[in-house]
Amino acid sequence: MADHAADHSLSRRHLLGGAAALALAPLSKARAAGTLTAGFIYVGPKDDYGYNQAHALAAKALKGMPGLEVTEEERVPETNAVEKTMESMIALDGASLLLPTSFGYYSPYMVAEAKKNPKIQFRHCGGLWTDKDPKNAGSYFGYIAQGQYLNGIAAGHATKSKKVGFVAAKPIPQVLNNINAFLLGAQSVDPSITCQVIFTGEWSLAVKEAEATNALIDGGADVITCHVDSPKVTVETAARRGAFVCGYHVDQSPLAPQKYLTGAEWNWLPIYKGFVEAMQAGKVPENFVRGGLADGYVKMSPYGPGVSDAARKNADAVKAEMMKGGYQIIKGPLKDNAGKEILAAGQGYPEKAPELESTNYLVAGVKGSV
């Protein structure tokens, strides 16, 4: 199935040889008259138990909306291949809303396509759009660090070694926020807890993810979480080694039913539905969309059997505070793991603080470097 989809996308891209695209474009637009077509692009497979699956689940749910057609491409690399896929969706499918979901799609690829196609709307998943970018582009994201903080609370109650581990892809602000939030959640239970992080360097590198998970456990970590595209390898490897796991992106509890504590999940459907409804009403979708637990953009996996009553009560109480808005995960007094002050006592960043979009540090207690 996936191989067929990959072949299909390659053939679509090859079809876009100059005149062929121009000739096909009017046909696709005529076919789609009166219907909005939204194009979703994924860097990996749609069934990865992770980042791509979270987006694909929302795309699937959209398919029931009247007056909407959905087209999708999976396994599109963060290269000019994504430009060709976007051009294909515009020319062959008549797409007028494009949703390239992977972080590396934004610049220069999506920005270039937005400049070339001013009548098409482009919305990207990540904290990147500014008012200096094309007005027919935009970005959306969720305050998923809230979920990782709650993961950390569950981890803090479960750890016996007082060491937790984090398998991370790249040291970009969103990933660093998640690492910091996970440890701070754990330290709210016990300030002596530390977190070792290992960066793999890529969003999807199964062998390195397995090696990193094993190295963290060999180093004493007994609760593991991650920020990679597909947590499947990390979850299964950790559980096989007897460690507890906290999930990310979607619910991975089926992969480790006894060792899964809880997980930070995305719910992209409200955002996508909002974009579609705006365009169907003849409006331009918002350029900058953010939200967290209170907005329904982030949710938590059900608790697993390893979560104690005390952990449930603790996490539920903090979640209730987060639902009110303005919750400060990053607050003073706080230093980074090199001893530099981040915030003085009495200072803090609520979830909507723009400063979090440029996080470039790891908090004290995280073992690892940016």
CSV table of C-alpha atoms in Angstrom, one decimal:
chain,number,residue,atom,x,y,z
A,1,MET,CA,0.0,0.0,0.0
A,2,ALA,CA,2.7,2.5,1.0
A,3,ASP,CA,5.0,1.5,-1.9
A,4,HIS,CA,2.1,2.0,-4.3
A,5,ALA,CA,1.5,5.4,-2.8
A,6,ALA,CA,5.1,6.3,-3.2
A,7,ASP,CA,5.1,5.2,-6.8
A,8,HIS,CA,1.9,7.2,-7.4
A,9,SER,CA,3.5,10.3,-6.0
A,10,LEU,CA,6.6,9.9,-8.1
A,11,SER,CA,4.5,9.5,-11.2
A,12,ARG,CA,2.5,12.6,-10.3
A,13,ARG,CA,5.7,14.6,-9.9
A,14,HIS,CA,7.1,13.4,-13.2
A,15,LEU,CA,3.8,14.4,-14.9
A,16,LEU,CA,4.5,18.0,-13.9
A,17,GLY,CA,6.8,18.7,-16.8
A,18,GLY,CA,6.0,22.3,-17.8
A,19,ALA,CA,3.3,22.2,-20.4
A,20,ALA,CA,1.8,19.0,-19.0
A,21,ALA,CA,0.9,20.9,-15.8
A,22,LEU,CA,-0.6,23.8,-17.6
A,23,ALA,CA,-2.7,21.6,-19.7
A,24,LEU,CA,-4.0,19.6,-16.8
A,25,ALA,CA,-4.7,22.5,-14.5
A,26,PRO,CA,-7.9,23.7,-16.1
A,27,LEU,CA,-9.3,20.2,-16.1
A,28,SER,CA,-8.7,19.7,-12.4
A,29,LYS,CA,-10.2,23.0,-11.6
A,30,ALA,CA,-13.3,22.3,-13.6
A,31,ARG,CA,-13.7,18.9,-12.0
A,32,ALA,CA,-13.4,20.5,-8.6
A,33,ALA,CA,-15.8,23.4,-9.3
A,34,GLY,CA,-17.8,24.2,-6.1
A,35,THR,CA,-15.6,21.8,-4.0
A,36,LEU,CA,-12.7,22.8,-1.9
A,37,THR,CA,-9.7,20.5,-2.2
A,38,ALA,CA,-7.2,20.2,0.7
A,39,GLY,CA,-3.9,18.6,0.1
A,40,PHE,CA,-2.0,16.9,3.0
A,41,ILE,CA,1.7,16.1,2.7
A,42,TYR,CA,3.5,13.8,5.2
A,43,VAL,CA,7.2,13.1,5.5
A,44,GLY,CA,6.7,9.5,6.6
A,45,PRO,CA,4.0,6.8,6.4
A,46,LYS,CA,0.5,7.6,7.5
A,47,ASP,CA,0.5,4.6,9.9
A,48,ASP,CA,3.7,5.4,11.8
A,49,TYR,CA,2.1,5.4,15.4
A,50,GLY,CA,3.3,9.0,15.5
A,51,TYR,CA,3.5,12.4,14.0
A,52,ASN,CA,2.3,11.5,10.5
A,53,GLN,CA,-0.5,9.3,11.8
A,54,ALA,CA,-1.8,12.1,14.0
A,55,HIS,CA,-2.2,14.4,11.0
A,56,ALA,CA,-3.6,11.6,8.8
A,57,LEU,CA,-6.2,10.8,11.4
A,58,ALA,CA,-7.4,14.4,11.3
A,59,ALA,CA,-7.4,14.3,7.5
A,60,LYS,CA,-9.5,11.1,7.5
A,61,ALA,CA,-12.0,12.7,9.9
A,62,LEU,CA,-12.3,15.7,7.5
A,63,LYS,CA,-13.4,13.5,4.7
A,64,GLY,CA,-17.0,13.5,6.0
A,65,MET,CA,-17.3,17.3,5.5
A,66,PRO,CA,-19.6,18.4,2.7
A,67,GLY,CA,-18.0,20.2,-0.2
A,68,LEU,CA,-14.5,19.0,0.6
A,69,GLU,CA,-12.2,16.7,-1.1
A,70,VAL,CA,-9.0,15.5,0.5
A,71,THR,CA,-5.8,14.4,-1.3
A,72,GLU,CA,-2.8,13.0,0.5
A,73,GLU,CA,0.9,12.2,-0.2
A,74,GLU,CA,3.0,10.2,2.3
A,75,ARG,CA,6.8,9.7,2.4
A,76,VAL,CA,7.7,13.0,0.8
A,77,PRO,CA,11.2,14.1,1.8
A,78,GLU,CA,12.1,17.5,3.2
A,79,THR,CA,13.7,18.5,-0.2
A,80,ASN,CA,12.4,20.1,-3.3
A,81,ALA,CA,10.3,16.9,-3.7
A,82,VAL,CA,7.8,18.6,-1.5
A,83,GLU,CA,7.6,21.6,-3.9
A,84,LYS,CA,6.8,19.2,-6.7
A,85,THR,CA,4.2,17.5,-4.6
A,86,MET,CA,2.5,20.8,-3.9
A,87,GLU,CA,2.6,21.8,-7.5
A,88,SER,CA,1.1,18.4,-8.4
A,89,MET,CA,-1.7,18.9,-5.9
A,90,ILE,CA,-2.5,22.3,-7.3
A,91,ALA,CA,-2.3,21.3,-11.0
A,92,LEU,CA,-3.7,17.8,-10.9
A,93,ASP,CA,-6.1,17.9,-8.0
A,94,GLY,CA,-7.2,21.6,-8.0
A,95,ALA,CA,-6.0,21.9,-4.4
A,96,SER,CA,-6.5,25.4,-3.0
A,97,LEU,CA,-5.5,24.6,0.6
A,98,LEU,CA,-2.2,22.9,1.1
A,99,LEU,CA,-1.0,21.5,4.4
A,100,PRO,CA,2.6,20.4,4.3
A,101,THR,CA,3.0,19.0,7.8
A,102,SER,CA,6.7,18.3,8.4
A,103,PHE,CA,9.0,20.9,10.0
A,104,GLY,CA,11.6,21.0,7.2
A,105,TYR,CA,8.9,21.7,4.5
A,106,TYR,CA,8.5,25.4,5.5
A,107,SER,CA,11.6,27.2,4.2
A,108,PRO,CA,12.5,27.5,1.5
A,109,TYR,CA,10.0,25.0,-0.1
A,110,MET,CA,6.5,26.1,1.1
A,111,VAL,CA,7.5,29.8,1.2
A,112,ALA,CA,8.6,29.5,-2.4
A,113,GLU,CA,5.4,27.8,-3.5
A,114,ALA,CA,3.3,30.4,-1.6
A,115,LYS,CA,5.0,33.2,-3.5
A,116,LYS,CA,4.5,31.4,-6.8
A,117,ASN,CA,0.8,30.7,-6.1
A,118,PRO,CA,-0.7,33.8,-4.4
A,119,LYS,CA,-4.3,32.5,-4.8
A,120,ILE,CA,-3.6,29.2,-3.0
A,121,GLN,CA,-3.6,29.0,0.8
A,122,PHE,CA,-0.6,27.3,2.5
A,123,ARG,CA,-0.6,26.3,6.2
A,124,HIS,CA,2.4,24.6,7.9
A,125,CYS,CA,2.7,22.8,11.1
A,126,GLY,CA,5.3,24.5,13.2
A,127,GLY,CA,6.2,27.8,14.9
A,128,LEU,CA,7.6,29.6,11.8
A,129,TRP,CA,5.3,32.1,10.1
A,130,THR,CA,5.8,35.8,10.7
A,131,ASP,CA,4.2,38.8,9.1
A,132,LYS,CA,7.3,39.1,6.8
A,133,ASP,CA,6.3,35.8,5.1
A,134,PRO,CA,3.7,35.5,2.3
A,135,LYS,CA,0.2,36.5,3.5
A,136,ASN,CA,-1.3,33.3,1.8
A,137,ALA,CA,1.0,31.2,4.1
A,138,GLY,CA,0.7,30.5,7.8
A,139,SER,CA,1.6,28.2,10.6
A,140,TYR,CA,-0.2,26.3,13.4
A,141,PHE,CA,0.9,24.4,16.4
A,142,GLY,CA,-0.2,23.2,19.8
A,143,TYR,CA,1.2,23.7,23.3
A,144,ILE,CA,2.2,20.0,23.4
A,145,ALA,CA,4.7,20.8,26.2
A,146,GLN,CA,1.7,20.8,28.5
A,147,GLY,CA,1.3,17.1,27.7
A,148,GLN,CA,5.0,16.4,28.2
A,149,TYR,CA,4.8,18.1,31.6
A,150,LEU,CA,2.0,15.8,32.6
A,151,ASN,CA,4.0,12.9,31.2
A,152,GLY,CA,6.8,14.1,33.5
A,153,ILE,CA,4.5,14.0,36.5
A,154,ALA,CA,3.5,10.4,35.7
A,155,ALA,CA,7.2,9.6,35.2
A,156,GLY,CA,8.2,11.3,38.4
A,157,HIS,CA,5.9,9.0,40.4
A,158,ALA,CA,7.0,5.9,38.5
A,159,THR,CA,10.8,6.2,38.5
A,160,LYS,CA,12.7,4.3,41.1
A,161,SER,CA,16.2,5.3,39.8
A,162,LYS,CA,15.4,9.0,39.8
A,163,LYS,CA,16.6,9.0,36.2
A,164,VAL,CA,14.4,9.5,33.2
A,165,GLY,CA,15.4,9.4,29.5
A,166,PHE,CA,14.4,11.3,26.4
A,167,VAL,CA,15.1,10.3,22.8
A,168,ALA,CA,15.0,13.4,20.6
A,169,ALA,CA,15.4,14.1,16.9
A,170,LYS,CA,16.7,17.7,16.5
A,171,PRO,CA,17.4,20.5,19.0
A,172,ILE,CA,14.7,22.9,17.6
A,173,PRO,CA,12.6,25.0,20.0
A,174,GLN,CA,9.6,22.7,20.0
A,175,VAL,CA,11.7,19.7,20.9
A,176,LEU,CA,13.7,21.6,23.6
A,177,ASN,CA,10.4,22.8,25.1
A,178,ASN,CA,9.3,19.2,25.4
A,179,ILE,CA,12.5,18.0,27.0
A,180,ASN,CA,12.4,20.8,29.5
A,181,ALA,CA,8.7,20.3,30.3
A,182,PHE,CA,9.2,16.5,30.8
A,183,LEU,CA,11.9,17.0,33.3
A,184,LEU,CA,10.2,19.9,35.1
A,185,GLY,CA,7.1,17.8,35.4
A,186,ALA,CA,9.1,15.0,36.9
A,187,GLN,CA,11.0,17.4,39.2
A,188,SER,CA,7.7,18.7,40.5
A,189,VAL,CA,7.3,15.3,42.1
A,190,ASP,CA,11.0,15.0,43.2
A,191,PRO,CA,13.5,17.8,42.5
A,192,SER,CA,16.4,15.3,42.5
A,193,ILE,CA,15.2,13.6,39.3
A,194,THR,CA,17.5,14.1,36.3
A,195,CYS,CA,16.9,13.5,32.5
A,196,GLN,CA,19.4,12.2,30.0
A,197,VAL,CA,18.7,13.3,26.4
A,198,ILE,CA,20.1,11.7,23.3
A,199,PHE,CA,19.6,13.5,19.9
A,200,THR,CA,19.5,11.2,16.9
A,201,GLY,CA,19.8,14.0,14.3
A,202,GLU,CA,16.8,13.0,12.2
A,203,TRP,CA,13.0,12.7,12.6
A,204,SER,CA,13.0,9.0,11.6
A,205,LEU,CA,16.0,6.8,12.2
A,206,ALA,CA,14.8,3.5,13.7
A,207,VAL,CA,18.3,2.0,14.4
A,208,LYS,CA,19.5,5.2,16.2
A,209,GLU,CA,16.3,5.4,18.1
A,210,ALA,CA,16.7,1.8,19.4
A,211,GLU,CA,20.4,2.4,20.2
A,212,ALA,CA,19.5,5.7,22.1
A,213,THR,CA,16.7,4.0,24.1
A,214,ASN,CA,19.0,1.1,25.1
A,215,ALA,CA,21.8,3.6,26.0
A,216,LEU,CA,19.4,5.6,28.2
A,217,ILE,CA,18.3,2.4,30.0
A,218,ASP,CA,21.8,1.2,30.3
A,219,GLY,CA,22.6,4.5,32.0
A,220,GLY,CA,19.9,3.9,34.6
A,221,ALA,CA,16.8,5.6,33.2
A,222,ASP,CA,13.7,3.6,34.0
A,223,VAL,CA,11.1,5.9,32.3
A,224,ILE,CA,11.6,6.9,28.7
A,225,THR,CA,9.8,9.3,26.4
A,226,CYS,CA,10.7,10.8,23.0
A,227,HIS,CA,10.2,13.4,20.3
A,228,VAL,CA,10.7,11.7,17.0
A,229,ASP,CA,8.3,11.1,14.2
A,230,SER,CA,7.4,7.6,15.1
A,231,PRO,CA,7.7,6.6,18.8
A,232,LYS,CA,7.1,3.0,17.9
A,233,VAL,CA,10.7,1.8,18.2
A,234,THR,CA,11.4,3.7,21.4
A,235,VAL,CA,8.2,2.5,23.0
A,236,GLU,CA,8.7,-1.1,22.1
A,237,THR,CA,12.4,-1.2,22.9
A,238,ALA,CA,11.9,0.5,26.3
A,239,ALA,CA,9.0,-1.9,27.3
A,240,ARG,CA,11.1,-4.9,26.2
A,241,ARG,CA,13.8,-3.7,28.5
A,242,GLY,CA,11.4,-3.4,31.4
A,243,ALA,CA,11.2,0.5,31.5
A,244,PHE,CA,8.1,2.5,31.7
A,245,VAL,CA,7.2,4.7,28.7
A,246,CYS,CA,5.3,8.0,28.1
A,247,GLY,CA,4.0,8.3,24.6
A,248,TYR,CA,3.9,11.2,22.1
A,249,HIS,CA,1.9,12.2,19.0
A,250,VAL,CA,-0.8,9.5,19.3
A,251,ASP,CA,-1.7,6.7,21.7
A,252,GLN,CA,1.0,4.0,21.7
A,253,SER,CA,-0.5,2.0,24.5
A,254,PRO,CA,-1.2,-1.0,22.2
A,255,LEU,CA,2.5,-1.3,21.7
A,256,ALA,CA,3.3,-1.6,25.4
A,257,PRO,CA,0.1,-2.2,27.4
A,258,GLN,CA,1.7,-2.9,30.7
A,259,LYS,CA,4.5,-0.3,30.5
A,260,TYR,CA,2.7,2.7,29.0
A,261,LEU,CA,2.0,5.3,31.6
A,262,THR,CA,0.2,8.0,29.5
A,263,GLY,CA,1.1,10.1,26.5
A,264,ALA,CA,0.9,13.6,25.0
A,265,GLU,CA,-1.3,13.4,21.9
A,266,TRP,CA,-2.2,15.8,19.1
A,267,ASN,CA,-5.7,16.6,17.9
A,268,TRP,CA,-5.3,18.5,14.7
A,269,LEU,CA,-8.9,18.1,13.6
A,270,PRO,CA,-10.3,21.4,15.2
A,271,ILE,CA,-7.5,23.4,13.4
A,272,TYR,CA,-8.0,21.8,10.0
A,273,LYS,CA,-11.8,22.0,10.3
A,274,GLY,CA,-11.4,25.8,11.1
A,275,PHE,CA,-9.2,26.3,8.0
A,276,VAL,CA,-11.7,24.5,5.8
A,277,GLU,CA,-14.8,26.3,7.2
A,278,ALA,CA,-13.1,29.7,6.8
A,279,MET,CA,-12.3,29.0,3.1
A,280,GLN,CA,-15.8,27.6,2.5
A,281,ALA,CA,-17.2,30.9,3.9
A,282,GLY,CA,-15.0,32.9,1.5
A,283,LYS,CA,-12.6,34.0,4.3
A,284,VAL,CA,-8.8,33.7,4.6
A,285,PRO,CA,-7.8,31.2,7.3
A,286,GLU,CA,-5.8,32.6,10.2
A,287,ASN,CA,-2.1,32.9,9.6
A,288,PHE,CA,-1.0,32.0,13.1
A,289,VAL,CA,-2.9,29.5,15.1
A,290,ARG,CA,-2.0,28.2,18.6
A,291,GLY,CA,-3.7,26.3,21.3
A,292,GLY,CA,-3.3,23.6,24.0
A,293,LEU,CA,-5.3,21.4,26.2
A,294,ALA,CA,-8.1,24.0,26.8
A,295,ASP,CA,-8.5,24.4,23.0
A,296,GLY,CA,-8.7,20.6,22.3
A,297,TYR,CA,-5.5,20.7,20.2
A,298,VAL,CA,-3.6,18.6,22.7
A,299,LYS,CA,-5.0,15.7,24.7
A,300,MET,CA,-3.6,12.9,27.0
A,301,SER,CA,-3.6,9.2,26.5
A,302,PRO,CA,-5.6,7.2,29.1
A,303,TYR,CA,-3.5,6.1,32.1
A,304,GLY,CA,-1.9,2.7,32.0
A,305,PRO,CA,-1.7,0.2,34.8
A,306,GLY,CA,1.7,1.5,36.0
A,307,VAL,CA,0.2,4.8,37.1
A,308,SER,CA,-0.5,5.0,40.9
A,309,ASP,CA,-3.5,6.7,42.4
A,310,ALA,CA,-1.2,9.4,43.8
A,311,ALA,CA,0.2,10.0,40.3
A,312,ARG,CA,-3.3,10.2,38.8
A,313,LYS,CA,-4.5,12.7,41.4
A,314,ASN,CA,-1.4,14.8,40.9
A,315,ALA,CA,-1.5,14.9,37.1
A,316,ASP,CA,-5.3,15.5,37.0
A,317,ALA,CA,-5.0,18.4,39.4
A,318,VAL,CA,-2.3,20.1,37.2
A,319,LYS,CA,-4.2,19.3,34.1
A,320,ALA,CA,-7.2,21.1,35.6
A,321,GLU,CA,-5.0,24.2,36.2
A,322,MET,CA,-3.7,24.0,32.7
A,323,MET,CA,-7.3,24.0,31.3
A,324,LYS,CA,-7.8,27.5,32.9
A,325,GLY,CA,-5.1,29.0,30.7
A,326,GLY,CA,-1.9,30.9,31.5
A,327,TYR,CA,-0.1,27.9,33.2
A,328,GLN,CA,3.6,28.5,33.6
A,329,ILE,CA,5.8,25.5,33.0
A,330,ILE,CA,8.9,27.6,32.5
A,331,LYS,CA,9.1,29.8,35.6
A,332,GLY,CA,11.8,31.2,37.9
A,333,PRO,CA,14.0,30.8,39.7
A,334,LEU,CA,15.3,28.7,36.8
A,335,LYS,CA,18.8,28.1,35.3
A,336,ASP,CA,19.9,26.2,32.2
A,337,ASN,CA,22.1,23.1,32.5
A,338,ALA,CA,25.2,25.2,32.1
A,339,GLY,CA,24.3,27.4,35.1
A,340,LYS,CA,23.0,30.4,33.2
A,341,GLU,CA,19.9,32.1,34.6
A,342,ILE,CA,16.9,31.8,32.4
A,343,LEU,CA,14.3,33.4,34.7
A,344,ALA,CA,14.5,35.1,38.1
A,345,ALA,CA,12.1,34.3,40.9
A,346,GLY,CA,8.7,35.6,40.2
A,347,GLN,CA,9.1,35.5,36.4
A,348,GLY,CA,7.5,33.0,34.1
A,349,TYR,CA,6.3,32.1,30.7
A,350,PRO,CA,2.7,31.1,30.2
A,351,GLU,CA,2.0,28.7,27.4
A,352,LYS,CA,1.3,31.5,24.9
A,353,ALA,CA,4.5,33.3,25.6
A,354,PRO,CA,6.3,34.0,22.3
A,355,GLU,CA,9.7,33.5,24.0
A,356,LEU,CA,8.9,29.7,24.0
A,357,GLU,CA,9.0,29.7,20.2
A,358,SER,CA,12.7,30.5,20.3
A,359,THR,CA,13.8,28.2,23.1
A,360,ASN,CA,17.5,27.4,22.7
A,361,TYR,CA,18.4,25.9,26.1
A,362,LEU,CA,18.0,22.8,28.3
A,363,VAL,CA,17.0,23.4,31.9
A,364,ALA,CA,19.2,22.4,34.9
A,365,GLY,CA,18.9,18.7,35.5
A,366,VAL,CA,18.9,17.7,31.8
A,367,LYS,CA,22.1,15.9,30.8
A,368,GLY,CA,22.9,16.7,27.2
A,369,SER,CA,23.7,19.7,25.1
A,370,VAL,CA,22.0,21.6,22.3
